[in-house]
Tab-separated table of C-alpha atoms in Angstrom:
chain	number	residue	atom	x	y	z
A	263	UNK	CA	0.000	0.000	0.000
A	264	UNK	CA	1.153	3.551	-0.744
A	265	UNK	CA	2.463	5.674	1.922
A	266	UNK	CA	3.546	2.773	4.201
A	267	UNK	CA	6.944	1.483	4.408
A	268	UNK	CA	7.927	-2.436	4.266
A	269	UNK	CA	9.667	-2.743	7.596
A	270	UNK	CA	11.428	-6.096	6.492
A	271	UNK	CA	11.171	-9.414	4.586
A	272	UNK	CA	10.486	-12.690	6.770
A	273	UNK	CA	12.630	-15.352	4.322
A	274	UNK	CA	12.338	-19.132	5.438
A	275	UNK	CA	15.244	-20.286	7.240
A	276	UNK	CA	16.208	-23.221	4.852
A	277	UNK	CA	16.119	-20.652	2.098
A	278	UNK	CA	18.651	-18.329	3.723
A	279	UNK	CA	20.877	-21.863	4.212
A	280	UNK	CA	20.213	-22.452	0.369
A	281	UNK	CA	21.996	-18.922	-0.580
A	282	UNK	CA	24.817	-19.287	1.989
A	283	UNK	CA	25.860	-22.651	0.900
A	284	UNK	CA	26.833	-20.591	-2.361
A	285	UNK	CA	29.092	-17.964	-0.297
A	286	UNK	CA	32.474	-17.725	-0.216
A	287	UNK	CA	34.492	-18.180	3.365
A	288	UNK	CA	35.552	-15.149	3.443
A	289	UNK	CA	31.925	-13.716	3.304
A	290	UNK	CA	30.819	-16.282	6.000
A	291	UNK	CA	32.723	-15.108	8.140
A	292	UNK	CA	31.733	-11.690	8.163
A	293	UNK	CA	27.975	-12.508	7.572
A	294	UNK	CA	28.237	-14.498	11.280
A	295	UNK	CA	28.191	-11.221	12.839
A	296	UNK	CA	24.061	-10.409	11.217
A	297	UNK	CA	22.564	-12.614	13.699
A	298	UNK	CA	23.065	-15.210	16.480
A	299	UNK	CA	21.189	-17.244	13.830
A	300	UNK	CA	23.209	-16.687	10.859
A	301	UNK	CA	26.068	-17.200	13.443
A	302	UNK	CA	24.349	-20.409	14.702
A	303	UNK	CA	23.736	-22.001	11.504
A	304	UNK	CA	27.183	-20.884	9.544
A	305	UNK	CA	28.882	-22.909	12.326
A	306	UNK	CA	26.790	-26.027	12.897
A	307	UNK	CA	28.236	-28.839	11.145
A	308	UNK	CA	25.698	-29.606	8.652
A	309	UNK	CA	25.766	-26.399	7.143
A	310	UNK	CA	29.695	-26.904	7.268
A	311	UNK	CA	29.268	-30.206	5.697
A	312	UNK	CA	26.818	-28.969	3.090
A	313	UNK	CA	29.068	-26.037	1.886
A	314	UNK	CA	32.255	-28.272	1.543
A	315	UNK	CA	29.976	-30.510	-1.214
A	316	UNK	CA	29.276	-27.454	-2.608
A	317	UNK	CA	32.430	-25.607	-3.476
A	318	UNK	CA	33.819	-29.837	-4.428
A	319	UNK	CA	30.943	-29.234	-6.707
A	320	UNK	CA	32.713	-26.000	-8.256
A	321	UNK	CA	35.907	-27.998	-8.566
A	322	UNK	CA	37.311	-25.413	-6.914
A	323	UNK	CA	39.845	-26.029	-3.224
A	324	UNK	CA	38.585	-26.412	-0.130
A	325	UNK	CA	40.044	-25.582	3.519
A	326	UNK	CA	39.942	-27.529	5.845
A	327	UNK	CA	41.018	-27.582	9.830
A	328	UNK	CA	42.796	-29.762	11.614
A	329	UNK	CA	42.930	-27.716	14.662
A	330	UNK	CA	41.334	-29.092	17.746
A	331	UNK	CA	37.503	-29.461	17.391
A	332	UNK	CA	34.378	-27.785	19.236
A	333	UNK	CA	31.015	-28.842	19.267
A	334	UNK	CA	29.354	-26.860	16.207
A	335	UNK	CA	32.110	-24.865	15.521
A	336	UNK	CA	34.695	-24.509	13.042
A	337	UNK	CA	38.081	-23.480	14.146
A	338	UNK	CA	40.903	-22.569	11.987
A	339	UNK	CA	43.916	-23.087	14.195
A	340	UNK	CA	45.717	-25.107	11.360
A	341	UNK	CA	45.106	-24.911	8.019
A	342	UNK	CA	45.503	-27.942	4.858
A	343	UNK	CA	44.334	-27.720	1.955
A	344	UNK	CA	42.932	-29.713	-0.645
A	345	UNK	CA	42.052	-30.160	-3.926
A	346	UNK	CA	38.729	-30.951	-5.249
A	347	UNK	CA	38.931	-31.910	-8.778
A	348	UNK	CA	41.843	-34.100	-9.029
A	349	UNK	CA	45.877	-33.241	-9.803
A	350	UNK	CA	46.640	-29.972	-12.166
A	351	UNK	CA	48.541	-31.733	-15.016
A	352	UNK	CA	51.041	-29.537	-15.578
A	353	UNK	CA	52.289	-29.110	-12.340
A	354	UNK	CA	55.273	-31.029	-11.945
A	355	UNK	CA	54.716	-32.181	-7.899
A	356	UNK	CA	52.465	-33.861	-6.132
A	357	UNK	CA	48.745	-32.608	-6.181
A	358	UNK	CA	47.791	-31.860	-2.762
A	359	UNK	CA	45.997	-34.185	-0.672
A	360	UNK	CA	44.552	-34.809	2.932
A	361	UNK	CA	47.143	-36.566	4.891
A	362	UNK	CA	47.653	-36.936	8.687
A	363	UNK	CA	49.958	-35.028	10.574
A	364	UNK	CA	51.298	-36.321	13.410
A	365	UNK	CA	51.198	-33.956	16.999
A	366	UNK	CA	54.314	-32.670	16.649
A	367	UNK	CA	54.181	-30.612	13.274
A	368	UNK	CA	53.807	-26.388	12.586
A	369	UNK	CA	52.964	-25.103	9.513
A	370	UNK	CA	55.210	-21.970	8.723
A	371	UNK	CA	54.322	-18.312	7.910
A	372	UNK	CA	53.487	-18.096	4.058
A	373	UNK	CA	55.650	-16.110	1.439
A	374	UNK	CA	54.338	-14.936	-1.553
A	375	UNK	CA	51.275	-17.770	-0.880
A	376	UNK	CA	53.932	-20.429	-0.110
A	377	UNK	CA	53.884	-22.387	3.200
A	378	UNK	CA	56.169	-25.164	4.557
A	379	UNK	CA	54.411	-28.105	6.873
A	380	UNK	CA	57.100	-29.777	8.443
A	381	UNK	CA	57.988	-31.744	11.672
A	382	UNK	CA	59.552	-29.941	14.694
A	383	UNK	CA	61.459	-33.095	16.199
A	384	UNK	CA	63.931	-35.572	15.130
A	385	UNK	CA	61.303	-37.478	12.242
A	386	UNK	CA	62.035	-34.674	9.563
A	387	UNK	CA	59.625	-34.163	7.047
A	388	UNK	CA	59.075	-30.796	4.650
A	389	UNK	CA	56.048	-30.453	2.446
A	390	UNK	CA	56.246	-27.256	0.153
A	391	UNK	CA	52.615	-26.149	-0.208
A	392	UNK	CA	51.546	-23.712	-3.052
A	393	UNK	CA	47.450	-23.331	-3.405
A	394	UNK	CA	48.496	-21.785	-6.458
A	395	UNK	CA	49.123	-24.291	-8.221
A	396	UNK	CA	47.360	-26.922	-5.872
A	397	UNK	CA	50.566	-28.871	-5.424
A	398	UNK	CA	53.138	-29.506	-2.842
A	399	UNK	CA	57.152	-30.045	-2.611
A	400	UNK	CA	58.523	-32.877	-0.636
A	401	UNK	CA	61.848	-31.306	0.307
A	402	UNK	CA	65.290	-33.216	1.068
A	403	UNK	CA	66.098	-34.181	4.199
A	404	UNK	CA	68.834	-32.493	6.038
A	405	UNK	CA	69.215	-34.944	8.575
A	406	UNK	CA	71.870	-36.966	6.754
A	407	UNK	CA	73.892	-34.115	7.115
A	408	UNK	CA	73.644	-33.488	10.156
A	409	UNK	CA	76.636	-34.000	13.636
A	410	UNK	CA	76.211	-37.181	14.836
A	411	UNK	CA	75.853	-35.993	18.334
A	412	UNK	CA	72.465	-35.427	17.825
A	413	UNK	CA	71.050	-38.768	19.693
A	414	UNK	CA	68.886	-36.577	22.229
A	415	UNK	CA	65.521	-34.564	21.848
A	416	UNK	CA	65.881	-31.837	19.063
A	417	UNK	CA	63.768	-28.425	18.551
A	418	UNK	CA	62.984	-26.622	15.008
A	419	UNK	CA	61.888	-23.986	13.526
A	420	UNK	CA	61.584	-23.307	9.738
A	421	UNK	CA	60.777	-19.904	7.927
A	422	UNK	CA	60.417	-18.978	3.884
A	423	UNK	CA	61.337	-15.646	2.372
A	424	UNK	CA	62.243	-14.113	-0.337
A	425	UNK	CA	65.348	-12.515	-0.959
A	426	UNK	CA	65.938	-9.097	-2.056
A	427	UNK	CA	68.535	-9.762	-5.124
A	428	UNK	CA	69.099	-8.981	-8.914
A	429	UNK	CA	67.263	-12.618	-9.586
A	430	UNK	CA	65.125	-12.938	-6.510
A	431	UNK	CA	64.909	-16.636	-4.877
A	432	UNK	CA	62.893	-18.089	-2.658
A	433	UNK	CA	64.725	-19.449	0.564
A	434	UNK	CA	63.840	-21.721	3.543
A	435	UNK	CA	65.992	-21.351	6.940
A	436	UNK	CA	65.755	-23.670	9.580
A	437	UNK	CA	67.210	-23.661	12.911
A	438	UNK	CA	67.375	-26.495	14.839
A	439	UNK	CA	69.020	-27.247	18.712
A	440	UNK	CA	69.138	-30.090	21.214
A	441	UNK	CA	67.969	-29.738	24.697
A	442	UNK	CA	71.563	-30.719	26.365
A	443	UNK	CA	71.253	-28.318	29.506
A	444	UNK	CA	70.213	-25.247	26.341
A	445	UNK	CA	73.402	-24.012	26.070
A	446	UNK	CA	74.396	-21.591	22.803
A	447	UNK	CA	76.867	-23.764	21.088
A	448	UNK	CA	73.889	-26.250	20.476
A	449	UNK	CA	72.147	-23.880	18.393
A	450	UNK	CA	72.719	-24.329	14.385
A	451	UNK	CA	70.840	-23.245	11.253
A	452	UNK	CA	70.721	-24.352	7.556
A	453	UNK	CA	69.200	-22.607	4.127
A	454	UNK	CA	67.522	-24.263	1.385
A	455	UNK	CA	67.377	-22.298	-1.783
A	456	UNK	CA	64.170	-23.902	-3.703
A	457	UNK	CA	66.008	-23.595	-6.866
A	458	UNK	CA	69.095	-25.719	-5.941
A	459	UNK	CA	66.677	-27.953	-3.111
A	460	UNK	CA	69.593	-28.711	-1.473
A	461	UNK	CA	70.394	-27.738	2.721
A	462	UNK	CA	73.597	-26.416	3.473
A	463	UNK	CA	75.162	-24.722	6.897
A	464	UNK	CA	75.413	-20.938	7.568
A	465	UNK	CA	76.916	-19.169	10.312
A	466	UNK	CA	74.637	-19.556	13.428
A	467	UNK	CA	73.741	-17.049	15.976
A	468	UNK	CA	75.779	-16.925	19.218
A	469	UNK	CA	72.100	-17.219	21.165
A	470	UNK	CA	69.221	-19.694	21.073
A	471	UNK	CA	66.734	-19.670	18.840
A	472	UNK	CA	62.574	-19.400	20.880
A	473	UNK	CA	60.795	-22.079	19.191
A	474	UNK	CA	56.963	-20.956	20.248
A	475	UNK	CA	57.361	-17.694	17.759
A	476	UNK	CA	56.948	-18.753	14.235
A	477	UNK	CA	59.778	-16.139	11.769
A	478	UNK	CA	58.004	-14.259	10.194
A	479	UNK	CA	59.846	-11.932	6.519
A	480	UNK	CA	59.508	-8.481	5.579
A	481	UNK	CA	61.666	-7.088	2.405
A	482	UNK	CA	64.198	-9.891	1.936
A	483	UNK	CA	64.918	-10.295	5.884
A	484	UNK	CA	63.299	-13.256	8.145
A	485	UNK	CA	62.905	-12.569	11.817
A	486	UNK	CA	62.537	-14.511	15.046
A	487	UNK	CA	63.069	-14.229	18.577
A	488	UNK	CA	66.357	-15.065	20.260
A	489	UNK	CA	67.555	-15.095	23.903
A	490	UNK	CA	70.966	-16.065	25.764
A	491	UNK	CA	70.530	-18.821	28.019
A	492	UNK	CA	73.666	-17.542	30.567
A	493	UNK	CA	71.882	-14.564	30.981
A	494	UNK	CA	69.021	-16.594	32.533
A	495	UNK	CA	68.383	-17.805	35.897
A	496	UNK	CA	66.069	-20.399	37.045
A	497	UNK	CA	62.675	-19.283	36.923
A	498	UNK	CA	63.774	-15.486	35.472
A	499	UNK	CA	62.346	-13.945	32.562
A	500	UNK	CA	63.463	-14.997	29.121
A	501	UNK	CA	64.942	-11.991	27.824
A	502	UNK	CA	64.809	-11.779	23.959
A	503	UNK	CA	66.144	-10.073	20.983
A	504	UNK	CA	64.817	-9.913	17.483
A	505	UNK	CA	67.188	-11.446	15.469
A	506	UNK	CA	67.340	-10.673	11.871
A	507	UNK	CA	68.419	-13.048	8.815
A	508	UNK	CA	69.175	-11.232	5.396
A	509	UNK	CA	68.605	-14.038	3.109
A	510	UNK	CA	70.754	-12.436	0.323
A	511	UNK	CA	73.860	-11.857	1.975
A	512	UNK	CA	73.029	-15.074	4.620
A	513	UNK	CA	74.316	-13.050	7.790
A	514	UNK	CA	72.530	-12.718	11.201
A	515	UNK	CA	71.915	-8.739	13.149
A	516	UNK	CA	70.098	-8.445	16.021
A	517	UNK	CA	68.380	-6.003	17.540
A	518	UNK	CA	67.978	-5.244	21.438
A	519	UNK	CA	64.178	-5.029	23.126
A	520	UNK	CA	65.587	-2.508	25.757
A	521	UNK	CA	62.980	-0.107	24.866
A	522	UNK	CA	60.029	-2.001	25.649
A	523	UNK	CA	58.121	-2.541	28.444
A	524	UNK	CA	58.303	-6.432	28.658
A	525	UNK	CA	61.260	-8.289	27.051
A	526	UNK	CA	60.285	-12.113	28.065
A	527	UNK	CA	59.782	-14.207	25.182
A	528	UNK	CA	56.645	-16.043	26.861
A	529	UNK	CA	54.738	-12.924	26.966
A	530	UNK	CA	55.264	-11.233	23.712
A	531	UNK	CA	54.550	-11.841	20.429
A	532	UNK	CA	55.160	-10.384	16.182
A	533	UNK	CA	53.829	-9.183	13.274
A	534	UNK	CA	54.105	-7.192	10.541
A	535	UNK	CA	52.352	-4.143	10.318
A	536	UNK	CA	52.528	-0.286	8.111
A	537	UNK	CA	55.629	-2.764	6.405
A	538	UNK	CA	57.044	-2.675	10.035
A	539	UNK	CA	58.782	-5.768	12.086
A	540	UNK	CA	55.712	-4.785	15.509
A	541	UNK	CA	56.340	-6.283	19.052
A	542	UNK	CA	53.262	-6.829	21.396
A	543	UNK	CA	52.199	-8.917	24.529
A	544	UNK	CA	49.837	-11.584	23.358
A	545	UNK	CA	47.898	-11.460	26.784
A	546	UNK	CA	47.417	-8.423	28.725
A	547	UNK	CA	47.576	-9.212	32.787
A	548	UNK	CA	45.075	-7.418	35.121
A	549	UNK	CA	47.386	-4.631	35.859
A	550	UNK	CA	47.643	-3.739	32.222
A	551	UNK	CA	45.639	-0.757	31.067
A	552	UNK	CA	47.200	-0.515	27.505
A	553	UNK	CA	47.447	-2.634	24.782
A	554	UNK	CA	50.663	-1.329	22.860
A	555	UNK	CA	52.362	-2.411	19.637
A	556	UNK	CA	56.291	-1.303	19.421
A	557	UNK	CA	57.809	-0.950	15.582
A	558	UNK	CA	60.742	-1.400	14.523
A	559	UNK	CA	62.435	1.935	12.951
A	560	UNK	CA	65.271	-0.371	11.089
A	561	UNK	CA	67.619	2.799	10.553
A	562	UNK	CA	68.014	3.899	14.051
A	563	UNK	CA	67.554	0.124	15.402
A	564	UNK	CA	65.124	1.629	18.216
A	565	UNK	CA	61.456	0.622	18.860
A	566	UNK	CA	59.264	3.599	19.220
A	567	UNK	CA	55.130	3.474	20.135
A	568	UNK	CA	52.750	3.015	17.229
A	569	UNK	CA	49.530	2.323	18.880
A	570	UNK	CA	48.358	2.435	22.390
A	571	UNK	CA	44.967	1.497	22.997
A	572	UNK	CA	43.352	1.285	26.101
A	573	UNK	CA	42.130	-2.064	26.765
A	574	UNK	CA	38.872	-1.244	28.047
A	575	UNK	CA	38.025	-0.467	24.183
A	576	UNK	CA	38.086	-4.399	23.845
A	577	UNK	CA	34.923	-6.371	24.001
A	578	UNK	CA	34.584	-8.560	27.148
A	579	UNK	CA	35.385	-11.821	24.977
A	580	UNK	CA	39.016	-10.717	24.283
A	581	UNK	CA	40.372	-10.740	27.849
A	582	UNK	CA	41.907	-13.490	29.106
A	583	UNK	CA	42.695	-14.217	24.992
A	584	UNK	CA	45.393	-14.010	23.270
A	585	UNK	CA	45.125	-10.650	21.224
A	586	UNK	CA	46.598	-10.783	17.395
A	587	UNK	CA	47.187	-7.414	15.089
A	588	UNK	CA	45.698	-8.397	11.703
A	589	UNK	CA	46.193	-5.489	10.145
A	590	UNK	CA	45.611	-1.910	9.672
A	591	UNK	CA	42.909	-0.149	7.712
A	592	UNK	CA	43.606	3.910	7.405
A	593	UNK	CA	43.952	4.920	11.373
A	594	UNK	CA	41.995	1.914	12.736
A	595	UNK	CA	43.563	-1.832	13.900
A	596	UNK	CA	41.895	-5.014	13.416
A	597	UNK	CA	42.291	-7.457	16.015
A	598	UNK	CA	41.487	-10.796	16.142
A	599	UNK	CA	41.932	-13.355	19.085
A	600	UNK	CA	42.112	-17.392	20.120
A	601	UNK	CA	38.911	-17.561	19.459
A	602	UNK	CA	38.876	-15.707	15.654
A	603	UNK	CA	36.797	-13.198	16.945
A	604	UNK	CA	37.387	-9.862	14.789
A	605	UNK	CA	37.525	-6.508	16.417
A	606	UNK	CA	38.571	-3.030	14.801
A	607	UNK	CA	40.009	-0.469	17.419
């Protein structure tokens, strides 16, 4: 009737399924936020279920989790990948498939849309993964190589980067140590350029190597968190540096955390952000009023403020979390959290 305004639509639930089945991830994820029903029925598991047949349908790849698993809920802790529609012919490595990993393996920070999934203890195994090209790299061992001391309990970690150079390549560097008392000497590292896939030593770091940060790369240079284990008493802080590894000229620099306001390893974490190395506790205690991020300036080596935002800006489901940059979008942040909660400050 003229003069009176429709004040809404009332579509069948099953309908509203129909066209979300269709809907990219990506959307999904921010369409859980029109309604605790939307939210309710993006996350149960038959909608889950019916969505995966659909995009197999497509022939297109689908993600899947292999974090640890909630009742109606989805949770991207890890991520694998798989195709849909068979092998890409002229791809010249294996076709990704589902396979399981065992407890102990990470899956490093991407480069360029490249990720490594490898194993962390002495059973060494490296899977190259490109979505790209819906394939994936077994990589050479470097275990054969390695000092026959190691018969004890050994640590890695594994990063990929690019390197800034005339013919760019693509670069994996992996650190590895034994837990003999975690003393410095124990501490090694190798590089794997993808285009000779062979491992071979570089110059370590006079420091240890923390193992819970995954290295992230920014402009040619992969970082991590170090700390020296002398400097350490029993039940002390573990004071860390960034250290820095310029995968063109294959030499370590570190830089010193003096300047912020908590230097143990366990309670900070990294991330890239403004094209920035960014330092930030990943759980604020009950004392703490600000959340800060610290940036790198890489000219003056010195960490200087970029955002301070007081934490009573974040919803009530982010305390007691652990809180992750994202990224940035023109003055605001966007957070997210354990629980992949998204939150712009």
């Amino acid at each position: 009737m003229e003069g009176k305004r429709r004040r809404g639509v009332n579509i069948p639930r099953d309908i509203v399924e129909e066209i979300l089945v269709k809907v990219p991830v990506k959307s999904l994820v921010r369409f859980k936020v029109v309604s605790k029903e939307w939210r309710r029925s993006i996350e149960s598991t038959c909608f889950i279920e019916k969505h995966i047949r659909y995009q197999k349908s497509l022939g297109g790849a689908t993600i899947l989790s292999t974090g640890r698993r909630r009742r109606n809920c989805l949770v991207l802790e890890k991520l694998l990948i798989t195709p849909c529609s068979g092998s890409i012919q002229t791809c010249p490595y294996l076709p990704i498939k589902p396979f399981r990993p065992t407890y102990d393996f990470k899956v490093s920070e991407p480069c360029d849309g490249l990720f490594c999934i490898y194993t962390k203890t002495n059973d060494l195994k490296f899977n190259l993964v490109n979505p790209a090209t819906n394939s994936r790299r077994i990589l050479p061992d470097p275990i054969s190589t390695l000092d026959a001391v190691y018969g004890q309990s050994m640590y890695s970690l594994l990063g990929i980067g690019r390197e800034n150079g005339v013919i760019p390549k693509h670069k994996l560097l992996w650190f590895f140590q034994c837990n003999d008392k975690l003393v410095n000497e124990f501490t090694r590292c190798k590089v794997l350029s993808l285009d000779s896939n062979s491992w071979r030593y570089v110059d370590p770091p006079n420091c240890r190597i923390y193992c819970d940060q995954p290295i992230i790369h920014l402009d040619g240079v992969l970082y991590c968190f170090s700390f020296n284990r002398e400097e350490m008493g029993y039940g002390q802080p573990c004071i860390c540096k960034l250290l820095a590894f310029d995968l063109h000229t294959e030499t370590f620099h570190s830089f010193s955390t003096q300047d912020l306001e908590s230097r143990d390893c366990r309670e900070l974490s990294m991330c890239i952000l403004n094209h920035r190395p960014c330092i930030f506790k990943k759980r604020l205690g009950n004392n703490d009023l600000l959340f800060k991020i610290w940036g790198l300036d890489i000219n003056k080596s010195s960490w200087e403020v970029m955002y301070s935002i007081e934490f009573s800006c974040f919803p009530p489901e982010f305390y007691d979390r652990f809180i992750i940059p994202v990224a940035t979008i023109n003055d605001h942040v966007i957070f997210s959290n354990s629980c992949h909660d998204i939150w712009p400050c």
